[in-house]
């Protein structure tokens, strides 16, 4: 089976973890600090704050931006559930707007009509590794004095007009095992704002600067040095990983003709966390996926149910209709694009997909 994702675990990762074990210091420490420094550099920001997951990074980023009860946050329903759940964690309300068919990202033309006096932030999600139209989002945010929290969990290294994901608003990243760069579990917050960075650091560790003196309500959202050691070893390979993903995506796009392949608009550099196609013309997705599985090709559906249609979310946001999201959720599936694919794997994927 060609898996939809395959974490790269090499000698460097193994040795780094062993070295932490042998040091006897497993909790957040010097490896986490080194990982943060490296991650900040790669994202072109002053500060990176490591957390236990992408979800806790989003949670802290919203808190540090002062988002709380009574506030509304405009976001996309076409994402992993954590993007919207983090808004609920801080007591605010997610307001879902529809997406663009071409990029799967929030349709920036719909943001302004969703703004109310309660709107405090926009939470764009750079889905599959392609950034949202951040120029437009930034202009709207400035006009209406809104914060921007970027869910860049799938988009480390992606750019829009040369600007990196996570360097525009408060950035949030996931280092979950299947992400482009991973630490098993983990997350990062990126920011140029020193005070915001400091707030995040305190909140991730029980609101504490001086041991057992607590200045605010905080959490245990720390990363361990075991995880940081893996992440740090991965950072050395990130550019090569991304390059391979781009080559693999180009190979697939040049040859696949049976389904709609993803387009990258002018001015965007995609990092291909997922290579997502759409199956249309009345063909059934489940049948297609089953045929590919029988031929030894793993696929994934990201995501089968838009967030506004999940049961508990529907109770909170009511019966909103977002037709593009709802239609695309039935059409999308992702093909393997990860750096460990061989030439033979790619050929096989093209052959089998073109038989659909
Ligand atoms: C992975 C992911 C998250 C959550 O990250 P975790 O590390 O799994 O908590 C949030 N948003 C998006 C878009 C993701 O892909």
GROMACS .gro file of N, CA, C and O in nm, residues 2 34 211 228 232 262 310 323 348:
model
   36
    2UNK      N    1   0.059   0.219  -0.087
    2UNK     CA    2   0.127   0.349  -0.083
    2UNK      C    3   0.048   0.436   0.016
    2UNK      O    4  -0.065   0.471  -0.013
   34UNK      N    5   1.585   2.563   2.144
   34UNK     CA    6   1.658   2.562   2.015
   34UNK      C    7   1.561   2.542   1.898
   34UNK      O    8   1.576   2.604   1.793
  211UNK      N    9   0.887   3.059   3.973
  211UNK     CA   10   0.832   2.930   4.012
  211UNK      C   11   0.730   2.941   4.128
  211UNK      O   12   0.762   2.996   4.232
  228UNK      N   13   1.069   1.798   2.100
  228UNK     CA   14   1.147   1.905   2.037
  228UNK      C   15   1.269   1.848   1.965
  228UNK      O   16   1.308   1.898   1.858
  232UNK      N   17   1.345   1.937   1.588
  232UNK     CA   18   1.468   2.007   1.552
  232UNK      C   19   1.544   1.929   1.444
  232UNK      O   20   1.596   1.988   1.349
  262UNK      N   21  -0.553   2.017  -0.841
  262UNK     CA   22  -0.549   2.147  -0.773
  262UNK      C   23  -0.471   2.253  -0.852
  262UNK      O   24  -0.369   2.221  -0.915
  310UNK      N   25  -2.131   1.980   1.168
  310UNK     CA   26  -2.110   1.885   1.277
  310UNK      C   27  -2.219   1.912   1.381
  310UNK      O   28  -2.250   2.027   1.411
  323UNK      N   29  -2.296   2.663   0.045
  323UNK     CA   30  -2.308   2.564  -0.061
  323UNK      C   31  -2.177   2.517  -0.123
  323UNK      O   32  -2.166   2.399  -0.157
  348UNK      N   33   0.242   0.472  -1.061
  348UNK     CA   34   0.127   0.386  -1.028
  348UNK      C   35   0.005   0.471  -0.990
  348UNK      O   36  -0.108   0.441  -1.031
   0.00000   0.00000   0.00000
